[in-house]
Amino acid sequence: MDLLYLSPMNSTRFVLTILWSVSFSPMVTSLSAQSPDLLRRMYRHHEEVREEGLDQRRFKHPEVMARIQALKSDPDFGISTAGYSVQGREIKAVRWGSGPVKVLLWTQMHGDEPTATLSTFDLWNALRDPDFLPEANKWKKQLTLVFLPLLNPDGALVYDRQNALGIDLNRDALRLTSPEARILKHWRDSLSADWGFNLHDQHRYYSAGNTNLTSAIAFLAPPPDEKRSQPPHRQDAMRLIGGLSNGLQKLIPGQVAKYSDAFEPRAFGDNFTKWGTRTILIEAGWLPGDTEKQTLRRLYFATLVAALDGIANQSFNQVPVKAYSDIPFNQNRLTDLLIREVQVQVGKGTYLVDICYKHEESTGPDGRTWRRQPAIAEIGDLSPYGAYTILEGQGEWTLVPAATHPHVMTGMDELRAEPWTDLILSGTAVARMANVTNDQRMANTPLALRHLDDNANEPVYPGMNPTFYLRDQRGNLRYLIVNGIAWDLRSPEWRSALHDLLSGGLD
Ligand SMILES: [Zn+2]
């Protein structure tokens, strides 16, 4: 998958920047002649062990149980019932290996953070892969792995962070109100886990340090106290993370970060460290274009393999703690669309502002589908922010609200009959329809479809989703913003997207 986005530089004045990410394939080719470290080797090898049939993020408990069930025929894996969720869904413990070092890995304690669960399936396949036999044999003697996959199946059902009680399991480590939290505590204590892997996803607006690059993978060796003390076992976790970060930098340069190390007294990671377990938090962040996080799943898989290998052969001991300290922290500074320095006219005044959009996700009633919910997040001085897409107005653009077509369209035929290319180029980009679904209203098209009863065009204000143009000093309409997506009116993409919309059905 090629994730390299070249910035279309239309002119020196009006620059559309799209956040780039690394293109992996040329790098992998060039490394194949050398002896790549395990992380890169496993990244390259992922396709061979990738668990099939799970290409989207909103999988559920039955898909997970089916994959655990499939391990039962393999004598290397021990499967047991760890307990049950609030709504009675079974949570399994999967054990592999018989070594003295006990490693506990739990995934998806937040129901809407599924990447590590997918990577875990891939890891199990790797453990059974003939190509991986040398590592597997070594691990088997050194490590006992216990997995608690999908610790929050009730949350995953509705793609929510919390469990069915509305409790964030990662704030329940002390009180242990939730059965899922009790399961996790029980396994840590009964194993007396030497290592704990706390596996999560983070939101899409973190950059790695003060850059315009997304934080693709973030780590933390959680602190045991407010002072963020560094007892020797926490330093072990830091060293391991330092080595993983160095390996990842070769695949995703500048896109590895540290998660906030503020002490949270109720969180499992912090308490695991307090209880004496070397704890590794891993967060799958975001890569541009990787909507269902399948490339991140691959990176995450390679990271897990490298981590376990580093523990099995004790190689983390050779990494200085500084390798961890040098990792930049996540910065919460990205947005989806950032328009810098545009003139807005309100009343008789003209004001120079920045505008940014964020696209929240909302899950469909079936729990499987989702759609973007774009809205203006902030207006004003947004100079600290970056974005997936940035438009530089340099004070020379004026925001012009799009006009709404005067007729209410009764159906596709009526919509198609209008000369939309000309209408859009002359300032009309909103159509009202008698019947329009939410998906159609939020679609990625250069024509805003609104319901008969909608406020056809919303005001330019936080929380709103207006349709508007950016007009240059010569009076030309340069960009059209629909549902938080910017269309360059001088490039052909908007015409083909319009064609697709009008030639397709709306049903
Ligand atoms: Zn989480």
Short mmCIF file of C-alpha atoms and ligand atoms in Angstrom, two decimals:
data_model
loop_
_atom_site.label_atom_id
_atom_site.label_comp_id
_atom_site.label_asym_id
_atom_site.label_seq_id
_atom_site.Cartn_x
_atom_site.Cartn_y
_atom_site.Cartn_z
CA MET A 1 0.00 0.00 0.00
CA ASP A 2 1.46 3.28 -1.05
CA LEU A 3 0.82 5.95 1.53
CA LEU A 4 2.99 8.60 0.01
CA TYR A 5 0.95 11.71 -0.61
CA LEU A 6 2.67 14.28 -2.72
CA SER A 7 1.65 17.82 -2.06
CA PRO A 8 0.09 19.36 -5.14
CA MET A 9 1.87 22.69 -5.24
CA ASN A 10 -0.43 24.75 -7.37
CA SER A 11 1.39 27.96 -6.84
CA THR A 12 3.76 29.37 -4.30
CA ARG A 13 0.97 31.41 -2.86
CA PHE A 14 -1.77 28.86 -2.40
CA VAL A 15 -0.36 25.64 -1.16
CA LEU A 16 -2.38 22.56 -0.42
CA THR A 17 -0.37 20.38 1.91
CA ILE A 18 -1.45 16.87 2.60
CA LEU A 19 0.29 15.22 5.48
CA TRP A 20 2.48 12.52 4.10
CA SER A 21 3.43 9.16 5.38
CA VAL A 22 6.24 6.92 4.36
CA SER A 23 6.04 4.64 1.38
CA PHE A 24 7.22 1.28 2.62
CA SER A 25 7.81 -0.81 -0.45
CA PRO A 26 11.01 0.73 -1.84
CA MET A 27 12.57 0.62 1.61
CA VAL A 28 11.73 -3.04 2.10
CA THR A 29 13.25 -3.90 -1.27
CA SER A 30 16.46 -2.12 -0.48
CA LEU A 31 16.75 -3.83 2.88
CA SER A 32 16.17 -7.33 1.67
CA ALA A 33 19.80 -7.73 0.67
CA GLN A 34 20.96 -6.82 4.15
CA SER A 35 20.05 -8.55 7.35
CA PRO A 36 17.15 -6.49 8.60
CA ASP A 37 16.25 -6.54 12.25
CA LEU A 38 13.31 -8.58 13.35
CA LEU A 39 10.86 -5.69 13.42
CA ARG A 40 11.41 -4.89 9.76
CA ARG A 41 11.58 -8.54 8.81
CA MET A 42 8.21 -9.20 10.45
CA TYR A 43 6.71 -6.11 8.89
CA ARG A 44 7.71 -7.51 5.51
CA HIS A 45 6.54 -10.99 6.44
CA HIS A 46 3.14 -9.88 7.70
CA GLU A 47 1.18 -10.85 4.61
CA GLU A 48 2.17 -14.51 5.18
CA VAL A 49 0.63 -14.62 8.65
CA ARG A 50 -2.10 -12.04 8.38
CA GLU A 51 -5.39 -13.41 9.74
CA GLU A 52 -7.91 -13.28 6.91
CA GLY A 53 -11.42 -11.91 6.94
CA LEU A 54 -10.96 -8.93 9.23
CA ASP A 55 -10.41 -5.85 7.12
CA GLN A 56 -12.44 -3.39 9.13
CA ARG A 57 -12.31 -2.14 12.67
CA ARG A 58 -15.82 -2.93 13.87
CA PHE A 59 -15.55 -6.68 14.33
CA LYS A 60 -17.34 -8.23 17.31
CA HIS A 61 -17.09 -10.90 19.98
CA PRO A 62 -18.17 -13.86 17.76
CA GLU A 63 -15.33 -13.20 15.28
CA VAL A 64 -12.83 -13.16 18.14
CA MET A 65 -14.23 -16.31 19.74
CA ALA A 66 -14.13 -18.18 16.43
CA ARG A 67 -10.42 -17.43 16.09
CA ILE A 68 -9.65 -18.51 19.63
CA GLN A 69 -11.67 -21.67 19.05
CA ALA A 70 -9.53 -22.43 16.01
CA LEU A 71 -6.43 -22.58 18.24
CA LYS A 72 -7.82 -25.52 20.19
CA SER A 73 -6.46 -28.07 17.73
CA ASP A 74 -2.91 -26.79 18.37
CA PRO A 75 -1.38 -28.37 21.50
CA ASP A 76 0.96 -25.37 21.90
CA PHE A 77 -1.99 -23.19 22.88
CA GLY A 78 -3.91 -23.54 26.13
CA ILE A 79 -7.39 -22.03 26.09
CA SER A 80 -9.44 -21.35 29.19
CA THR A 81 -12.37 -19.23 30.28
CA ALA A 82 -11.08 -16.14 32.06
CA GLY A 83 -14.55 -14.92 33.00
CA TYR A 84 -17.56 -13.08 31.66
CA SER A 85 -18.38 -9.49 30.80
CA VAL A 86 -21.25 -7.54 32.40
CA GLN A 87 -23.56 -8.73 29.64
CA GLY A 88 -22.34 -12.31 29.95
CA ARG A 89 -19.94 -12.53 27.02
CA GLU A 90 -17.11 -14.98 27.58
CA ILE A 91 -13.57 -13.65 27.91
CA LYS A 92 -10.88 -16.19 27.10
CA ALA A 93 -7.32 -16.56 28.30
CA VAL A 94 -4.93 -17.93 25.68
CA ARG A 95 -1.67 -19.37 27.01
CA TRP A 96 1.41 -20.23 24.95
CA GLY A 97 4.94 -21.26 25.98
CA SER A 98 6.31 -22.59 29.24
CA GLY A 99 9.24 -20.33 30.03
CA PRO A 100 10.06 -18.68 33.34
CA VAL A 101 9.32 -15.12 32.15
CA LYS A 102 5.59 -14.43 32.47
CA VAL A 103 4.11 -11.98 29.98
CA LEU A 104 0.49 -10.84 30.15
CA LEU A 105 -0.99 -9.10 27.09
CA TRP A 106 -4.52 -7.70 27.05
CA THR A 107 -6.30 -6.03 24.14
CA GLN A 108 -9.30 -3.81 23.63
CA MET A 109 -10.10 -2.95 27.24
CA HIS A 110 -11.57 0.03 25.40
CA GLY A 111 -14.17 -1.43 23.04
CA ASP A 112 -13.45 1.03 20.26
CA GLU A 113 -9.70 0.32 20.16
CA PRO A 114 -9.41 -2.86 18.12
CA THR A 115 -6.04 -2.72 16.32
CA ALA A 116 -4.12 -4.82 18.86
CA THR A 117 -6.74 -7.57 18.73
CA LEU A 118 -6.14 -7.94 14.99
CA SER A 119 -2.37 -7.89 15.48
CA THR A 120 -2.72 -10.58 18.15
CA PHE A 121 -4.42 -12.92 15.67
CA ASP A 122 -1.52 -12.30 13.28
CA LEU A 123 0.96 -12.97 16.09
CA TRP A 124 -0.68 -16.32 16.86
CA ASN A 125 -0.34 -17.24 13.20
CA ALA A 126 3.34 -16.26 13.32
CA LEU A 127 3.86 -18.54 16.33
CA ARG A 128 2.64 -21.42 14.15
CA ASP A 129 4.50 -20.35 11.01
CA PRO A 130 7.39 -22.64 9.88
CA ASP A 131 9.44 -19.58 8.91
CA PHE A 132 9.21 -18.37 12.48
CA LEU A 133 10.22 -21.68 14.07
CA PRO A 134 13.68 -20.59 15.32
CA GLU A 135 12.19 -17.67 17.25
CA ALA A 136 9.20 -19.70 18.43
CA ASN A 137 11.41 -22.45 19.83
CA LYS A 138 13.53 -19.91 21.66
CA TRP A 139 10.49 -18.06 23.01
CA LYS A 140 8.82 -21.26 24.15
CA LYS A 141 11.69 -21.98 26.55
CA GLN A 142 12.01 -18.41 27.77
CA LEU A 143 8.47 -17.04 27.87
CA THR A 144 5.02 -17.91 29.09
CA LEU A 145 2.59 -15.72 27.17
CA VAL A 146 -0.96 -15.18 28.39
CA PHE A 147 -3.31 -13.20 26.15
CA LEU A 148 -6.63 -11.71 27.22
CA PRO A 149 -7.99 -10.63 23.83
CA LEU A 150 -10.99 -8.33 23.66
CA LEU A 151 -11.26 -7.64 27.37
CA ASN A 152 -14.29 -5.40 26.75
CA PRO A 153 -16.59 -7.33 24.37
CA ASP A 154 -19.71 -5.37 25.44
CA GLY A 155 -18.05 -2.08 24.53
CA ALA A 156 -16.91 -3.51 21.20
CA LEU A 157 -20.50 -4.50 20.38
CA VAL A 158 -21.50 -0.84 20.24
CA TYR A 159 -17.96 0.39 19.46
CA ASP A 160 -17.70 2.31 22.72
CA ARG A 161 -14.79 2.93 25.04
CA GLN A 162 -16.63 1.92 28.22
CA ASN A 163 -18.09 -1.40 29.33
CA ALA A 164 -21.83 -2.07 29.70
CA LEU A 165 -21.85 -0.31 33.09
CA GLY A 166 -20.50 2.82 31.41
CA ILE A 167 -17.23 2.33 33.30
CA ASP A 168 -13.88 3.02 31.68
CA LEU A 169 -12.04 -0.18 32.64
CA ASN A 170 -8.80 1.76 32.67
CA ARG A 171 -10.09 3.77 35.63
CA ASP A 172 -11.19 0.69 37.56
CA ALA A 173 -7.85 -0.82 38.56
CA LEU A 174 -8.28 -0.02 42.27
CA ARG A 175 -11.99 -0.35 42.96
CA LEU A 176 -12.42 -3.31 40.57
CA THR A 177 -16.17 -2.78 40.19
CA SER A 178 -16.27 -4.37 36.73
CA PRO A 179 -15.96 -8.11 36.16
CA GLU A 180 -13.62 -7.36 33.23
CA ALA A 181 -11.29 -5.38 35.51
CA ARG A 182 -11.31 -8.19 38.07
CA ILE A 183 -10.28 -10.64 35.35
CA LEU A 184 -7.28 -8.50 34.44
CA LYS A 185 -6.22 -8.06 38.07
CA HIS A 186 -6.64 -11.76 38.74
CA TRP A 187 -4.35 -12.72 35.86
CA ARG A 188 -1.66 -10.25 36.82
CA ASP A 189 -1.62 -11.52 40.36
CA SER A 190 -1.91 -15.24 39.64
CA LEU A 191 0.88 -15.08 37.05
CA SER A 192 2.85 -12.54 39.04
CA ALA A 193 3.46 -11.09 35.59
CA ASP A 194 7.01 -9.99 34.84
CA TRP A 195 5.82 -8.00 31.84
CA GLY A 196 2.43 -6.49 30.99
CA PHE A 197 1.34 -5.26 27.56
CA ASN A 198 -1.45 -2.71 27.74
CA LEU A 199 -2.65 -2.48 24.14
CA HIS A 200 -4.70 0.44 22.87
CA ASP A 201 -5.57 2.83 20.03
CA GLN A 202 -5.29 6.59 20.38
CA HIS A 203 -7.19 9.33 18.54
CA ARG A 204 -6.20 10.68 15.16
CA TYR A 205 -5.23 14.18 16.23
CA TYR A 206 -1.92 13.43 17.93
CA SER A 207 1.23 14.48 16.16
CA ALA A 208 4.60 12.99 17.08
CA GLY A 209 6.13 15.95 18.86
CA ASN A 210 5.69 19.42 17.49
CA THR A 211 5.44 18.37 13.83
CA ASN A 212 2.80 17.92 11.17
CA LEU A 213 3.39 14.15 11.20
CA THR A 214 0.83 11.86 12.78
CA SER A 215 1.77 9.86 15.85
CA ALA A 216 1.45 6.43 14.25
CA ILE A 217 2.66 4.35 17.19
CA ALA A 218 2.96 5.76 20.71
CA PHE A 219 4.49 4.06 23.76
CA LEU A 220 4.60 4.58 27.47
CA ALA A 221 6.33 2.90 30.36
CA PRO A 222 3.66 4.07 32.84
CA PRO A 223 4.89 5.76 36.02
CA PRO A 224 4.25 4.15 39.41
CA ASP A 225 3.57 7.43 41.22
CA GLU A 226 3.04 11.18 40.93
CA LYS A 227 6.80 11.73 40.99
CA ARG A 228 7.16 9.54 37.90
CA SER A 229 9.81 7.49 39.66
CA GLN A 230 12.02 5.21 37.65
CA PRO A 231 12.56 2.01 39.65
CA PRO A 232 14.70 -0.60 37.87
CA HIS A 233 11.74 -2.57 36.51
CA ARG A 234 10.29 0.58 34.93
CA GLN A 235 13.70 1.26 33.41
CA ASP A 236 13.56 -2.20 31.84
CA ALA A 237 10.29 -1.22 30.17
CA MET A 238 11.84 2.06 29.03
CA ARG A 239 14.80 0.24 27.50
CA LEU A 240 12.57 -2.17 25.65
CA ILE A 241 10.49 0.72 24.29
CA GLY A 242 13.66 2.59 23.31
CA GLY A 243 14.73 -0.37 21.18
CA LEU A 244 11.28 -0.69 19.58
CA SER A 245 11.23 3.00 18.78
CA ASN A 246 14.63 2.78 17.10
CA GLY A 247 13.38 -0.10 14.97
CA LEU A 248 10.14 1.64 14.04
CA GLN A 249 11.94 4.84 13.06
CA LYS A 250 13.30 2.99 10.04
CA LEU A 251 9.76 2.23 8.85
CA ILE A 252 7.94 5.38 9.96
CA PRO A 253 10.56 8.08 10.53
CA GLY A 254 9.32 10.83 12.82
CA GLN A 255 6.02 9.09 13.54
CA VAL A 256 6.81 7.40 16.87
CA ALA A 257 5.82 9.21 20.05
CA LYS A 258 5.40 8.83 23.79
CA TYR A 259 1.99 8.93 25.41
CA SER A 260 1.47 11.35 28.30
CA ASP A 261 3.28 10.13 31.42
CA ALA A 262 1.03 11.95 33.88
CA PHE A 263 0.25 9.53 36.71
CA GLU A 264 -3.34 8.27 36.73
CA PRO A 265 -3.97 6.54 40.07
CA ARG A 266 -6.91 4.47 38.77
CA ALA A 267 -5.32 3.24 35.52
CA PHE A 268 -4.14 -0.34 35.06
CA GLY A 269 -0.82 0.54 33.42
CA ASP A 270 0.27 2.81 36.25
CA ASN A 271 -0.81 0.25 38.84
CA PHE A 272 0.85 -2.62 37.01
CA THR A 273 4.10 -0.67 37.33
CA LYS A 274 3.31 0.04 40.98
CA TRP A 275 2.66 -3.67 41.56
CA GLY A 276 6.08 -4.51 40.12
CA THR A 277 5.28 -5.52 36.53
CA ARG A 278 7.37 -4.08 33.67
CA THR A 279 4.58 -2.44 31.71
CA ILE A 280 4.46 -1.42 28.06
CA LEU A 281 1.60 0.72 26.79
CA ILE A 282 1.29 0.67 23.01
CA GLU A 283 -1.13 2.96 21.18
CA ALA A 284 -2.00 2.59 17.51
CA GLY A 285 -2.42 6.14 16.24
CA TRP A 286 -3.18 7.11 12.68
CA LEU A 287 -1.66 7.10 9.20
CA PRO A 288 -3.21 9.23 6.45
CA GLY A 289 -5.42 7.13 4.19
CA ASP A 290 -5.25 4.04 6.45
CA THR A 291 -8.92 4.38 7.36
CA GLU A 292 -9.43 0.86 8.71
CA LYS A 293 -5.93 0.85 10.24
CA GLN A 294 -4.69 -2.18 8.35
CA THR A 295 -1.19 -0.72 7.85
CA LEU A 296 -1.08 0.22 11.51
CA ARG A 297 -2.13 -3.34 12.35
CA ARG A 298 0.89 -4.53 10.41
CA LEU A 299 3.26 -2.13 12.20
CA TYR A 300 1.71 -3.07 15.52
CA PHE A 301 2.16 -6.77 14.79
CA ALA A 302 5.85 -6.28 13.94
CA THR A 303 6.27 -4.20 17.10
CA LEU A 304 4.75 -6.91 19.29
CA VAL A 305 6.99 -9.59 17.79
CA ALA A 306 10.09 -7.44 18.26
CA ALA A 307 9.06 -6.66 21.84
CA LEU A 308 8.60 -10.31 22.80
CA ASP A 309 11.86 -11.24 21.12
CA GLY A 310 13.65 -8.47 23.00
CA ILE A 311 12.33 -9.94 26.25
CA ALA A 312 13.15 -13.54 25.28
CA ASN A 313 16.77 -12.74 24.45
CA GLN A 314 17.16 -9.92 27.03
CA SER A 315 18.42 -7.58 24.31
CA PHE A 316 16.58 -4.63 25.90
CA ASN A 317 19.36 -4.57 28.49
CA GLN A 318 21.71 -3.12 25.90
CA VAL A 319 19.46 -0.15 25.11
CA PRO A 320 20.10 3.04 27.09
CA VAL A 321 17.15 4.64 28.91
CA LYS A 322 17.98 7.75 26.88
CA ALA A 323 16.58 6.03 23.79
CA TYR A 324 13.23 6.20 25.59
CA SER A 325 13.71 9.73 26.94
CA ASP A 326 14.49 10.98 23.44
CA ILE A 327 11.12 9.90 22.01
CA PRO A 328 8.96 13.02 21.58
CA PHE A 329 5.65 13.22 23.38
CA ASN A 330 2.32 13.16 21.58
CA GLN A 331 1.05 16.65 20.89
CA ASN A 332 -2.68 17.13 20.53
CA ARG A 333 -2.36 19.56 17.65
CA LEU A 334 -3.68 17.96 14.46
CA THR A 335 -7.03 18.61 12.84
CA ASP A 336 -8.55 17.26 9.64
CA LEU A 337 -8.77 20.46 7.61
CA LEU A 338 -7.03 23.68 8.56
CA ILE A 339 -7.62 26.86 6.55
CA ARG A 340 -5.15 29.53 7.56
CA GLU A 341 -5.63 33.27 7.27
CA VAL A 342 -8.91 33.67 5.45
CA GLN A 343 -11.04 36.80 5.47
CA VAL A 344 -14.57 36.38 6.78
CA GLN A 345 -17.22 39.04 6.42
CA VAL A 346 -19.64 39.48 9.29
CA GLY A 347 -21.99 42.46 9.23
CA LYS A 348 -19.99 45.34 7.87
CA GLY A 349 -16.69 44.03 9.22
CA THR A 350 -14.00 41.83 7.72
CA TYR A 351 -11.91 39.62 10.01
CA LEU A 352 -8.82 37.53 9.41
CA VAL A 353 -9.22 34.06 10.95
CA ASP A 354 -8.03 30.46 10.80
CA ILE A 355 -10.69 27.74 10.61
CA CYS A 356 -10.28 24.07 11.39
CA TYR A 357 -12.50 21.04 10.98
CA LYS A 358 -12.49 17.75 12.80
CA HIS A 359 -14.31 14.71 11.50
CA GLU A 360 -15.76 12.61 14.29
CA GLU A 361 -16.89 9.09 13.55
CA SER A 362 -20.36 7.89 14.30
CA THR A 363 -21.19 4.19 14.27
CA GLY A 364 -24.26 3.03 12.36
CA PRO A 365 -27.13 1.22 14.09
CA ASP A 366 -25.78 -2.11 12.84
CA GLY A 367 -22.54 -1.52 14.79
CA ARG A 368 -20.49 -2.27 11.65
CA THR A 369 -20.85 0.76 9.43
CA TRP A 370 -19.78 4.27 10.27
CA ARG A 371 -19.74 7.72 8.80
CA ARG A 372 -17.85 10.94 9.22
CA GLN A 373 -19.46 13.73 11.19
CA PRO A 374 -17.60 16.83 10.04
CA ALA A 375 -17.85 20.06 11.97
CA ILE A 376 -15.85 23.21 12.48
CA ALA A 377 -13.81 22.61 15.63
CA GLU A 378 -12.36 26.07 16.17
CA ILE A 379 -12.10 29.53 14.62
CA GLY A 380 -9.48 32.17 15.42
CA ASP A 381 -5.74 32.02 15.96
CA LEU A 382 -4.96 28.38 15.22
CA SER A 383 -1.27 28.92 14.58
CA PRO A 384 -0.14 26.06 16.89
CA TYR A 385 -2.17 23.53 14.89
CA GLY A 386 -1.37 21.21 12.03
CA ALA A 387 -3.74 19.14 9.89
CA TYR A 388 -4.17 16.29 7.47
CA THR A 389 -4.98 18.97 4.89
CA ILE A 390 -3.82 22.57 5.18
CA LEU A 391 -4.89 25.48 2.96
CA GLU A 392 -2.75 28.59 3.24
CA GLY A 393 -4.87 31.65 2.54
CA GLN A 394 -2.17 34.16 3.47
CA GLY A 395 -4.84 36.75 4.02
CA GLU A 396 -5.71 36.85 0.35
CA TRP A 397 -8.74 34.60 0.33
CA THR A 398 -12.25 35.56 1.28
CA LEU A 399 -14.79 33.07 2.58
CA VAL A 400 -17.97 33.08 0.49
CA PRO A 401 -20.96 30.99 1.64
CA ALA A 402 -22.26 28.69 -1.08
CA ALA A 403 -25.68 29.51 -2.50
CA THR A 404 -28.52 27.00 -2.25
CA HIS A 405 -30.37 25.96 -5.41
CA PRO A 406 -33.82 27.58 -5.27
CA HIS A 407 -35.77 24.40 -6.17
CA VAL A 408 -36.30 21.41 -3.91
CA MET A 409 -35.37 18.33 -5.94
CA THR A 410 -37.92 15.53 -5.81
CA GLY A 411 -35.46 12.87 -6.95
CA MET A 412 -32.32 11.99 -8.86
CA ASP A 413 -33.78 12.80 -12.26
CA GLU A 414 -34.49 16.34 -11.23
CA LEU A 415 -31.10 16.70 -9.62
CA ARG A 416 -29.35 15.39 -12.73
CA ALA A 417 -31.25 17.78 -14.99
CA GLU A 418 -29.46 20.78 -13.48
CA PRO A 419 -26.13 22.00 -14.94
CA TRP A 420 -24.20 21.39 -11.74
CA THR A 421 -20.71 21.94 -13.13
CA ASP A 422 -21.62 25.48 -14.14
CA LEU A 423 -23.66 26.08 -11.03
CA ILE A 424 -20.80 25.03 -8.73
CA LEU A 425 -18.32 27.17 -10.64
CA SER A 426 -20.62 30.15 -10.24
CA GLY A 427 -21.29 29.76 -6.52
CA THR A 428 -24.21 27.35 -6.04
CA ALA A 429 -23.18 24.11 -4.29
CA VAL A 430 -26.12 23.15 -2.06
CA ALA A 431 -29.14 21.15 -3.25
CA ARG A 432 -32.19 20.36 -1.18
CA MET A 433 -33.83 16.99 -1.70
CA ALA A 434 -37.20 15.73 -0.57
CA ASN A 435 -35.60 12.45 0.50
CA VAL A 436 -31.99 12.29 1.48
CA THR A 437 -30.31 9.93 3.94
CA ASN A 438 -27.72 10.83 6.54
CA ASP A 439 -25.05 9.04 4.51
CA GLN A 440 -25.92 11.13 1.46
CA ARG A 441 -25.84 14.32 3.51
CA MET A 442 -22.36 13.51 4.83
CA ALA A 443 -21.01 12.11 1.54
CA ASN A 444 -17.64 13.06 0.17
CA THR A 445 -18.87 15.04 -2.85
CA PRO A 446 -18.48 18.60 -4.15
CA LEU A 447 -22.25 19.09 -3.99
CA ALA A 448 -23.87 19.38 -0.57
CA LEU A 449 -27.14 17.43 -0.45
CA ARG A 450 -29.42 18.66 2.27
CA HIS A 451 -32.81 17.56 3.44
CA LEU A 452 -35.85 19.66 2.68
CA ASP A 453 -36.14 20.52 6.37
CA ASP A 454 -32.45 21.20 6.96
CA ASN A 455 -31.01 24.60 7.44
CA ALA A 456 -29.65 24.39 3.88
CA ASN A 457 -26.42 26.12 4.64
CA GLU A 458 -25.16 26.39 8.19
CA PRO A 459 -23.30 29.40 9.59
CA VAL A 460 -19.52 29.46 9.81
CA TYR A 461 -19.32 28.74 13.52
CA PRO A 462 -17.87 26.01 15.78
CA GLY A 463 -19.99 22.86 15.76
CA MET A 464 -21.47 23.73 12.35
CA ASN A 465 -20.93 22.15 8.94
CA PRO A 466 -21.24 25.00 6.43
CA THR A 467 -20.66 24.83 2.67
CA PHE A 468 -18.49 27.65 1.40
CA TYR A 469 -15.94 28.83 -1.15
CA LEU A 470 -12.56 30.45 -0.83
CA ARG A 471 -12.34 33.31 -3.32
CA ASP A 472 -9.02 34.79 -4.35
CA GLN A 473 -8.18 38.47 -4.81
CA ARG A 474 -9.05 38.37 -8.49
CA GLY A 475 -12.54 37.17 -7.67
CA ASN A 476 -11.98 33.54 -8.72
CA LEU A 477 -13.53 30.77 -6.66
CA ARG A 478 -10.52 28.61 -5.81
CA TYR A 479 -11.69 26.05 -3.28
CA LEU A 480 -15.05 24.63 -2.32
CA ILE A 481 -15.54 23.19 1.17
CA VAL A 482 -18.29 20.58 1.49
CA ASN A 483 -18.66 18.41 4.61
CA GLY A 484 -15.23 19.47 5.77
CA ILE A 485 -13.50 18.32 2.56
CA ALA A 486 -11.68 20.86 0.38
CA TRP A 487 -12.13 20.62 -3.39
CA ASP A 488 -9.61 22.47 -5.56
CA LEU A 489 -11.79 23.90 -8.32
CA ARG A 490 -8.79 23.98 -10.69
CA SER A 491 -8.08 20.28 -10.43
CA PRO A 492 -10.14 17.56 -12.18
CA GLU A 493 -11.03 15.59 -9.03
CA TRP A 494 -14.11 17.54 -8.14
CA ARG A 495 -15.55 17.09 -11.65
CA SER A 496 -15.17 13.33 -11.56
CA ALA A 497 -16.58 13.17 -8.01
CA LEU A 498 -19.57 15.21 -9.20
CA HIS A 499 -19.96 12.92 -12.20
CA ASP A 500 -19.90 9.86 -9.90
CA LEU A 501 -22.54 11.39 -7.68
CA LEU A 502 -24.88 12.31 -10.53
CA SER A 503 -24.41 9.13 -12.55
CA GLY A 504 -24.89 6.89 -9.53
CA GLY A 505 -28.13 6.34 -7.71
CA LEU A 506 -28.83 7.94 -4.39
CA ASP A 507 -30.36 4.78 -2.95
ZN ZN B 1 -7.47 2.98 25.29
#
